[in-house]
Amino acid sequence: MIEDKIQVLRQAAKVSNEQSSDHLWCVAAGNEELVNDIAYAAISSKDRVKILFREHVTLEESYVHKKFDFIMLYGDADKIRELSYVSKENGGAYIQIAPFYVGNEPNLMLLVAPDDAIKKFVGDAERKSSSFSILLEDQTTGFIETDLQLSVKLPNFLQDMIAPLFNMSDVVLSTVLISIEDIEDVVKIKKIATKNNVFIIDFKDIVIDD
């Protein structure tokens, strides 16, 4: 437990290539309850943190629907780091982005998706010679909600037996910050992400200048 808290402290302190900052962006992802907790903490902080947006995502994969939420915040660095505890202690994925990255890395993109989808996206991008660098990444350790969707109607007692097996399946969710070197690759990478059910956010669309 102590080791885990030390690791969280180290991760929270790792900002902008050892550069401090008054304000940070962050994205947190996980189940609905986790993101509700983070949203509540952000709203309770008054003007210290702004909620830029929140998304609820449902991915349909064969017989299973994977459901997760993620939220994008911007605000006071101390409060943003404090929220990392809320996320980490509840199994969420959480990355914080300092102005260093915005000023020094080209074409920043945020990716949010189940880990297997992220890995397939990376493989497809590599095959198509779309070059990018992974700057930050984090994964969930808690459970993501999943629903069993059957095309054949089963007796209730069978559904009650089978459904929990899917709802308890451990789906790892990843949040990743990437930098795309060539502007020509931006559209290509966005298309590859969409094809692989990876939620991609162009960072220039959410930047807030102080």
XYZ file of C-alpha atoms in Angstrom:
210
model
C 0.000 0.000 0.000
C 2.815 2.433 0.917
C 4.645 1.510 -2.287
C 1.488 2.228 -4.296
C 1.093 5.677 -2.743
C 4.757 6.489 -3.401
C 4.243 5.502 -7.038
C 1.175 7.759 -7.291
C 3.133 10.657 -5.797
C 5.936 10.164 -8.289
C 3.507 10.020 -11.194
C 1.673 13.136 -9.994
C 4.958 15.029 -9.655
C 6.118 14.155 -13.178
C 5.096 17.324 -14.992
C 6.338 18.836 -18.242
C 9.760 17.239 -18.414
C 10.592 18.240 -14.832
C 9.168 21.679 -15.435
C 6.592 23.087 -13.005
C 3.393 24.749 -14.162
C 0.509 26.657 -12.606
C -2.113 25.028 -14.812
C -2.495 21.599 -16.366
C -4.850 19.690 -18.606
C -5.848 16.164 -17.702
C -8.010 13.332 -18.930
C -9.457 10.652 -16.664
C -11.189 7.501 -17.871
C -12.969 4.626 -16.194
C -16.414 3.478 -15.225
C -19.303 5.896 -14.778
C -19.068 5.980 -10.983
C -15.390 6.935 -11.065
C -15.932 9.766 -13.553
C -18.926 10.976 -11.507
C -16.613 11.279 -8.495
C -14.040 13.249 -10.474
C -16.702 15.525 -11.979
C -18.137 16.195 -8.508
C -14.671 17.036 -7.140
C -14.017 19.352 -10.086
C -17.335 21.179 -9.672
C -16.749 21.463 -5.914
C -13.401 23.141 -6.543
C -15.284 26.262 -7.749
C -13.138 28.183 -10.249
C -9.939 26.165 -9.768
C -10.830 23.527 -12.380
C -12.932 23.651 -15.549
C -14.666 20.646 -17.080
C -13.934 20.933 -20.789
C -16.084 17.969 -21.783
C -17.277 14.551 -20.734
C -18.138 11.573 -22.926
C -19.982 8.314 -22.338
C -18.877 5.641 -24.806
C -20.474 2.307 -25.678
C -18.538 -0.041 -27.946
C -20.354 -2.973 -29.525
C -18.060 -5.964 -29.999
C -19.716 -9.248 -31.023
C -21.858 -10.249 -27.996
C -20.451 -7.713 -25.558
C -21.075 -3.997 -25.137
C -18.198 -2.215 -23.380
C -19.163 0.980 -21.570
C -16.904 3.646 -20.123
C -16.739 7.367 -19.409
C -13.955 9.879 -19.697
C -13.607 13.514 -18.743
C -11.266 16.329 -19.778
C -10.294 18.968 -17.224
C -8.149 22.105 -17.122
C -7.115 24.109 -14.111
C -4.968 24.690 -11.072
C -2.026 22.262 -11.090
C -2.334 21.334 -7.407
C -6.025 20.505 -7.800
C -5.409 18.553 -11.007
C -2.760 16.482 -9.218
C -5.114 15.999 -6.271
C -7.714 14.538 -8.613
C -5.160 11.962 -9.720
C -5.606 10.358 -6.283
C -9.358 10.061 -6.849
C -8.702 8.330 -10.156
C -5.857 6.057 -9.071
C -7.458 4.914 -5.833
C -10.557 3.916 -7.785
C -8.791 2.132 -10.643
C -9.046 4.819 -13.305
C -6.661 5.838 -16.088
C -5.354 9.362 -15.644
C -2.825 11.482 -17.532
C -1.993 15.132 -16.971
C -0.602 17.353 -19.701
C 1.586 20.355 -18.963
C 2.019 23.408 -21.228
C 5.516 22.116 -22.043
C 3.971 19.502 -24.345
C 1.665 22.022 -26.008
C 4.549 24.368 -26.745
C 7.146 21.808 -27.768
C 5.404 18.820 -29.357
C 3.719 18.945 -32.780
C 0.129 17.899 -33.468
C -0.888 16.555 -30.052
C -3.672 13.966 -29.981
C -5.411 12.228 -27.087
C -6.533 8.628 -27.483
C -9.008 6.816 -25.238
C -10.043 3.190 -25.846
C -9.755 -0.370 -24.521
C -6.124 -1.439 -24.513
C -6.567 -4.049 -27.252
C -8.017 -1.382 -29.573
C -5.079 0.950 -28.839
C -2.582 -1.810 -29.678
C -4.351 -2.599 -32.958
C -4.415 1.113 -33.802
C -0.644 1.345 -33.223
C -0.047 -1.725 -35.410
C -2.226 -0.400 -38.233
C -0.563 3.038 -38.083
C 2.873 1.441 -38.266
C 1.913 -0.649 -41.294
C 0.694 2.489 -43.058
C 3.958 4.302 -42.185
C 2.167 6.912 -40.078
C 4.782 8.150 -37.655
C 3.965 9.358 -34.147
C 5.471 9.339 -30.652
C 3.765 8.196 -27.445
C 4.411 10.876 -24.820
C 2.176 9.795 -21.926
C -0.002 6.789 -21.210
C -1.938 5.206 -18.382
C -4.278 2.232 -17.959
C -7.195 1.424 -15.710
C -6.892 -1.170 -12.973
C -10.602 -1.176 -12.104
C -13.479 -2.813 -13.919
C -15.244 -1.363 -16.955
C -18.955 -2.085 -17.262
C -19.839 -4.692 -19.886
C -23.235 -5.947 -21.006
C -24.006 -9.262 -22.679
C -26.114 -8.871 -25.825
C -27.442 -12.144 -27.246
C -29.311 -12.492 -30.513
C -30.991 -15.632 -29.179
C -33.366 -15.319 -26.267
C -32.259 -17.511 -23.369
C -34.261 -18.537 -20.310
C -33.892 -16.032 -17.491
C -31.981 -18.422 -15.248
C -29.342 -18.961 -17.970
C -28.990 -15.236 -18.587
C -28.581 -14.708 -14.840
C -25.772 -17.279 -14.841
C -23.943 -16.066 -17.955
C -24.246 -12.279 -17.700
C -22.108 -11.854 -14.533
C -19.223 -13.642 -16.261
C -19.147 -10.899 -18.885
C -19.900 -8.041 -16.496
C -16.914 -9.058 -14.350
C -14.500 -9.413 -17.254
C -11.418 -7.255 -16.772
C -11.338 -4.754 -19.650
C -8.250 -2.545 -19.525
C -8.885 1.007 -20.696
C -5.981 3.161 -21.928
C -5.484 6.907 -22.170
C -2.597 7.968 -24.415
C -1.096 11.297 -25.479
C 0.681 11.170 -28.844
C 2.619 13.639 -30.963
C 2.421 13.399 -34.756
C 5.554 14.677 -36.479
C 4.196 15.310 -39.980
C 0.999 17.281 -40.491
C 0.278 15.045 -43.506
C -0.161 12.093 -41.142
C -2.809 13.760 -38.949
C -5.821 12.923 -41.126
C -4.481 9.426 -41.797
C -4.059 8.698 -38.078
C -7.508 10.058 -37.277
C -9.021 7.672 -39.834
C -7.077 4.701 -38.433
C -8.238 5.577 -34.909
C -11.894 5.819 -35.961
C -11.678 2.491 -37.799
C -10.370 0.820 -34.623
C -13.002 2.337 -32.296
C -10.406 4.578 -30.662
C -11.767 7.905 -29.437
C -9.306 10.539 -30.681
C -9.177 14.197 -29.650
C -7.182 16.858 -31.474
C -5.554 18.764 -28.645
C -5.612 22.106 -30.460
C -9.430 21.995 -30.238
C -9.434 21.989 -26.423
C -6.474 24.194 -25.485
C -7.326 27.102 -23.184
C -4.920 30.003 -23.080
C -4.445 31.749 -19.747
